[in-house]
Amino acid sequence: ERKENQKGLAAKFGFSLSLFKGNTDIIRFNTDLRLDFNFKTFSGFFLGNLTYGEKNGDSYINKGFAHIRFIREITAHLMVELYSQLEFNHFILLKKRALGGGGIRYRLVHKKNSAGEFNLYTGIGIMYEDENFKSSSGSIQKTDSSLLKSTNYLSAHYKSKKFELRSVTYYQTDFSSDRSDRIYSDLKLSIGISKRLQYTAGLNYRYDSNPAPSVKSYDLQIRNGLSFKWD
């Protein structure tokens, strides 16, 4: 979700590291980057995330993604957008997921007062997706695919002086004989500690009606950490 009414650039960076040594050796790190841009003729944002973890020398999580979105306002409520994303997730046997698409974006609610600002959006679009999978030990590899998909979302953003909440839920489906429906939901909370430092918490949910063999249809992740804000 882009930042409302803020011209120029704004960035937020977060990093966390966990290390355990002794009876169990565990290392895990996570990094997040968000860059918002808002100019006279267009706006948008870039998101990046990388998570890696090892237990006793074997990786148990290795995933990352990068997403960029450009938005052009047509009216006060109607916008068009273009986006692209690159993703990998070894935990669900996904070697690479590359996509690009576009659509329309409509602002359903816009409220602003002395307490804060709230915006609610919906989007409808089309994207082209290319996926490559790997097989796990003793399992059959899911077939690589290149598909045209329908993608729809609902997003909300509330911001006050010390508190910020962002939420977005995507529903994506294709029209092939081996149809796959997917839901992606992301919730992020930020609470100001100081002018630049924030406590952050997040929840991420992913559902796939047609996952790779030996992979569950859903994943749920809860995160806590700190982030540094620049604007």
Tab-separated table of C-alpha atoms in Angstrom:
chain	number	residue	atom	x	y	z
A	1	GLU	CA	0.000	0.000	0.000
A	2	ARG	CA	1.477	3.359	-0.940
A	3	LYS	CA	1.694	6.235	1.499
A	4	GLU	CA	-1.048	8.796	0.993
A	5	ASN	CA	-0.299	12.461	0.252
A	6	GLN	CA	3.463	12.157	0.748
A	7	LYS	CA	5.533	13.395	-2.185
A	8	GLY	CA	8.956	12.017	-2.996
A	9	LEU	CA	10.507	8.916	-1.446
A	10	ALA	CA	10.100	7.103	1.856
A	11	ALA	CA	11.869	3.933	2.985
A	12	LYS	CA	11.613	1.395	5.800
A	13	PHE	CA	14.167	-1.317	6.548
A	14	GLY	CA	13.941	-4.148	9.080
A	15	PHE	CA	16.364	-6.897	10.102
A	16	SER	CA	16.281	-9.696	12.662
A	17	LEU	CA	18.810	-12.395	13.601
A	18	SER	CA	18.403	-15.427	15.901
A	19	LEU	CA	21.313	-17.627	16.959
A	20	PHE	CA	21.332	-20.705	19.211
A	21	LYS	CA	24.419	-22.786	20.039
A	22	GLY	CA	24.831	-25.855	22.217
A	23	ASN	CA	22.556	-28.872	22.191
A	24	THR	CA	20.912	-27.469	19.062
A	25	ASP	CA	22.595	-25.178	16.538
A	26	ILE	CA	20.095	-22.810	14.934
A	27	ILE	CA	20.638	-19.653	12.935
A	28	ARG	CA	17.917	-17.618	11.283
A	29	PHE	CA	17.781	-14.165	9.771
A	30	ASN	CA	15.122	-12.077	8.099
A	31	THR	CA	15.319	-8.779	6.296
A	32	ASP	CA	12.564	-6.555	4.882
A	33	LEU	CA	12.769	-3.479	2.699
A	34	ARG	CA	9.953	-1.172	1.614
A	35	LEU	CA	10.381	1.856	-0.641
A	36	ASP	CA	7.414	4.142	-1.378
A	37	PHE	CA	7.498	6.727	-4.150
A	38	ASN	CA	4.913	9.375	-4.905
A	39	PHE	CA	5.447	11.834	-7.758
A	40	LYS	CA	3.299	14.177	-9.813
A	41	THR	CA	2.237	11.702	-12.527
A	42	PHE	CA	2.580	8.336	-10.781
A	43	SER	CA	3.207	6.624	-7.478
A	44	GLY	CA	3.992	3.131	-6.275
A	45	PHE	CA	6.189	1.015	-4.058
A	46	PHE	CA	8.880	-1.656	-3.951
A	47	LEU	CA	8.863	-4.549	-1.464
A	48	GLY	CA	11.690	-6.969	-0.776
A	49	ASN	CA	12.073	-9.803	1.724
A	50	LEU	CA	14.628	-12.538	2.397
A	51	THR	CA	14.391	-15.232	5.100
A	52	TYR	CA	16.948	-17.979	5.726
A	53	GLY	CA	17.329	-20.476	8.548
A	54	GLU	CA	19.567	-23.457	9.407
A	55	LYS	CA	19.237	-26.136	12.085
A	56	ASN	CA	22.280	-28.325	12.797
A	57	GLY	CA	23.757	-27.378	9.416
A	58	ASP	CA	20.651	-28.103	7.328
A	59	SER	CA	18.488	-25.299	5.949
A	60	TYR	CA	14.867	-25.442	7.040
A	61	ILE	CA	13.695	-22.200	5.469
A	62	ASN	CA	14.977	-20.352	2.413
A	63	LYS	CA	12.650	-17.928	0.701
A	64	GLY	CA	12.506	-14.446	-0.735
A	65	PHE	CA	10.620	-12.147	-3.054
A	66	ALA	CA	10.782	-8.746	-4.721
A	67	HIS	CA	7.700	-6.845	-5.880
A	68	ILE	CA	7.360	-3.485	-7.636
A	69	ARG	CA	4.103	-1.700	-8.463
A	70	PHE	CA	3.385	1.510	-10.409
A	71	ILE	CA	0.085	3.372	-9.943
A	72	ARG	CA	-1.401	6.124	-12.112
A	73	GLU	CA	-4.379	8.072	-10.787
A	74	ILE	CA	-7.241	8.656	-13.257
A	75	THR	CA	-9.772	10.166	-10.855
A	76	ALA	CA	-9.872	10.652	-7.087
A	77	HIS	CA	-11.083	7.055	-6.724
A	78	LEU	CA	-10.023	5.209	-9.893
A	79	MET	CA	-6.437	4.204	-10.727
A	80	VAL	CA	-4.593	1.923	-13.140
A	81	GLU	CA	-1.560	-0.097	-12.078
A	82	LEU	CA	1.267	-2.231	-13.438
A	83	TYR	CA	3.331	-4.650	-11.366
A	84	SER	CA	5.998	-7.337	-11.492
A	85	GLN	CA	7.230	-9.884	-8.946
A	86	LEU	CA	10.002	-12.453	-8.553
A	87	GLU	CA	9.821	-15.089	-5.804
A	88	PHE	CA	11.425	-18.323	-4.574
A	89	ASN	CA	10.531	-20.594	-1.654
A	90	HIS	CA	12.419	-23.861	-1.199
A	91	PHE	CA	10.101	-24.856	1.651
A	92	ILE	CA	7.203	-25.358	-0.802
A	93	LEU	CA	9.540	-26.625	-3.599
A	94	LEU	CA	9.210	-23.381	-5.574
A	95	LYS	CA	12.442	-22.660	-7.469
A	96	LYS	CA	11.130	-19.546	-9.204
A	97	ARG	CA	7.882	-17.651	-9.616
A	98	ALA	CA	7.978	-14.708	-11.999
A	99	LEU	CA	4.897	-12.677	-12.863
A	100	GLY	CA	3.801	-9.435	-14.425
A	101	GLY	CA	0.432	-7.835	-14.940
A	102	GLY	CA	-1.856	-4.901	-14.486
A	103	GLY	CA	-5.388	-3.825	-13.762
A	104	ILE	CA	-7.615	-1.224	-12.187
A	105	ARG	CA	-7.634	-0.076	-8.590
A	106	TYR	CA	-10.611	1.583	-6.903
A	107	ARG	CA	-10.655	3.443	-3.601
A	108	LEU	CA	-13.760	2.368	-1.696
A	109	VAL	CA	-13.202	4.429	1.463
A	110	HIS	CA	-11.121	7.481	2.310
A	111	LYS	CA	-11.424	9.045	5.773
A	112	LYS	CA	-9.053	11.498	7.359
A	113	ASN	CA	-9.307	13.431	10.636
A	114	SER	CA	-7.137	14.537	13.541
A	115	ALA	CA	-6.922	10.949	14.859
A	116	GLY	CA	-5.565	9.416	11.651
A	117	GLU	CA	-6.245	8.356	8.074
A	118	PHE	CA	-7.980	5.256	6.722
A	119	ASN	CA	-8.109	3.991	3.113
A	120	LEU	CA	-9.762	0.882	1.679
A	121	TYR	CA	-9.038	-0.303	-1.886
A	122	THR	CA	-10.095	-3.093	-4.193
A	123	GLY	CA	-8.313	-4.201	-7.348
A	124	ILE	CA	-9.130	-6.351	-10.383
A	125	GLY	CA	-6.522	-7.412	-12.918
A	126	ILE	CA	-4.852	-9.939	-15.185
A	127	MET	CA	-1.343	-11.316	-14.814
A	128	TYR	CA	0.974	-13.761	-16.564
A	129	GLU	CA	2.773	-16.175	-14.253
A	130	ASP	CA	5.695	-18.529	-14.854
A	131	GLU	CA	6.551	-21.118	-12.166
A	132	ASN	CA	9.359	-23.656	-11.840
A	133	PHE	CA	9.368	-26.379	-9.194
A	134	LYS	CA	11.848	-28.874	-7.771
A	135	SER	CA	11.108	-32.331	-6.366
A	136	SER	CA	11.665	-33.389	-2.781
A	137	SER	CA	13.205	-36.726	-1.861
A	138	GLY	CA	10.960	-39.575	-3.015
A	139	SER	CA	8.237	-37.341	-4.450
A	140	ILE	CA	7.018	-36.428	-7.912
A	141	GLN	CA	7.846	-32.938	-9.113
A	142	LYS	CA	4.942	-30.607	-9.759
A	143	THR	CA	4.735	-29.665	-13.431
A	144	ASP	CA	6.200	-26.267	-14.334
A	145	SER	CA	3.577	-23.879	-15.643
A	146	SER	CA	3.107	-20.638	-17.545
A	147	LEU	CA	-0.428	-19.312	-17.129
A	148	LEU	CA	-2.646	-16.286	-17.587
A	149	LYS	CA	-4.459	-15.607	-14.336
A	150	SER	CA	-7.184	-13.461	-12.852
A	151	THR	CA	-5.999	-11.596	-9.754
A	152	ASN	CA	-8.155	-9.617	-7.335
A	153	TYR	CA	-7.432	-8.019	-3.990
A	154	LEU	CA	-8.758	-5.999	-1.069
A	155	SER	CA	-6.355	-3.782	0.871
A	156	ALA	CA	-6.663	-1.479	3.848
A	157	HIS	CA	-4.323	1.072	5.404
A	158	TYR	CA	-4.748	2.958	8.671
A	159	LYS	CA	-2.172	5.401	9.957
A	160	SER	CA	-2.001	7.665	12.991
A	161	LYS	CA	0.912	9.476	14.613
A	162	LYS	CA	2.247	6.390	16.470
A	163	PHE	CA	0.342	3.499	14.932
A	164	GLU	CA	0.140	2.004	11.428
A	165	LEU	CA	-1.763	-1.031	10.153
A	166	ARG	CA	-1.618	-2.451	6.630
A	167	SER	CA	-3.618	-5.390	5.333
A	168	VAL	CA	-3.938	-6.935	1.869
A	169	THR	CA	-5.603	-10.150	0.692
A	170	TYR	CA	-5.226	-11.493	-2.870
A	171	TYR	CA	-7.348	-14.087	-4.623
A	172	GLN	CA	-5.824	-15.545	-7.800
A	173	THR	CA	-7.156	-18.222	-10.136
A	174	ASP	CA	-6.391	-19.599	-13.600
A	175	PHE	CA	-8.621	-21.142	-16.227
A	176	SER	CA	-6.666	-24.301	-17.071
A	177	SER	CA	-7.990	-27.865	-16.722
A	178	ASP	CA	-5.728	-28.264	-13.666
A	179	ARG	CA	-7.195	-25.166	-12.028
A	180	SER	CA	-5.417	-23.676	-9.036
A	181	ASP	CA	-6.999	-21.179	-6.645
A	182	ARG	CA	-4.692	-19.218	-4.362
A	183	ILE	CA	-5.157	-16.853	-1.459
A	184	TYR	CA	-2.396	-14.632	-0.117
A	185	SER	CA	-3.034	-12.522	2.974
A	186	ASP	CA	-0.582	-10.200	4.689
A	187	LEU	CA	-1.114	-8.121	7.836
A	188	LYS	CA	1.500	-5.704	9.186
A	189	LEU	CA	1.453	-3.624	12.352
A	190	SER	CA	3.920	-0.858	13.247
A	191	ILE	CA	4.090	0.994	16.574
A	192	GLY	CA	6.424	3.937	16.975
A	193	ILE	CA	9.132	3.711	19.629
A	194	SER	CA	10.952	6.851	18.521
A	195	LYS	CA	10.913	9.083	15.461
A	196	ARG	CA	12.886	6.534	13.389
A	197	LEU	CA	12.546	3.241	15.256
A	198	GLN	CA	9.407	1.073	15.210
A	199	TYR	CA	8.242	-2.192	16.697
A	200	THR	CA	6.736	-4.355	13.950
A	201	ALA	CA	4.522	-7.436	13.927
A	202	GLY	CA	3.130	-9.331	10.981
A	203	LEU	CA	0.999	-12.263	9.923
A	204	ASN	CA	1.252	-13.957	6.547
A	205	TYR	CA	-1.118	-16.641	5.239
A	206	ARG	CA	-0.843	-18.566	1.967
A	207	TYR	CA	-3.330	-21.109	0.569
A	208	ASP	CA	-2.926	-23.127	-2.644
A	209	SER	CA	-5.670	-25.525	-3.766
A	210	ASN	CA	-3.160	-27.406	-5.957
A	211	PRO	CA	0.193	-27.547	-4.115
A	212	ALA	CA	3.283	-29.508	-5.114
A	213	PRO	CA	3.364	-33.186	-4.007
A	214	SER	CA	4.178	-33.634	-0.288
A	215	VAL	CA	3.479	-29.926	0.348
A	216	LYS	CA	0.560	-28.810	2.527
A	217	SER	CA	-2.032	-26.528	1.000
A	218	TYR	CA	-1.403	-23.668	3.446
A	219	ASP	CA	1.352	-21.824	5.304
A	220	LEU	CA	1.019	-19.454	8.254
A	221	GLN	CA	3.811	-17.205	9.499
A	222	ILE	CA	3.880	-14.754	12.432
A	223	ARG	CA	6.725	-12.242	12.762
A	224	ASN	CA	7.972	-9.762	15.380
A	225	GLY	CA	10.871	-7.349	15.100
A	226	LEU	CA	12.159	-3.816	14.740
A	227	SER	CA	12.397	-1.549	11.713
A	228	PHE	CA	14.141	1.708	10.869
A	229	LYS	CA	12.162	4.362	9.027
A	230	TRP	CA	13.466	7.069	6.715
A	231	ASP	CA	11.301	9.741	5.029
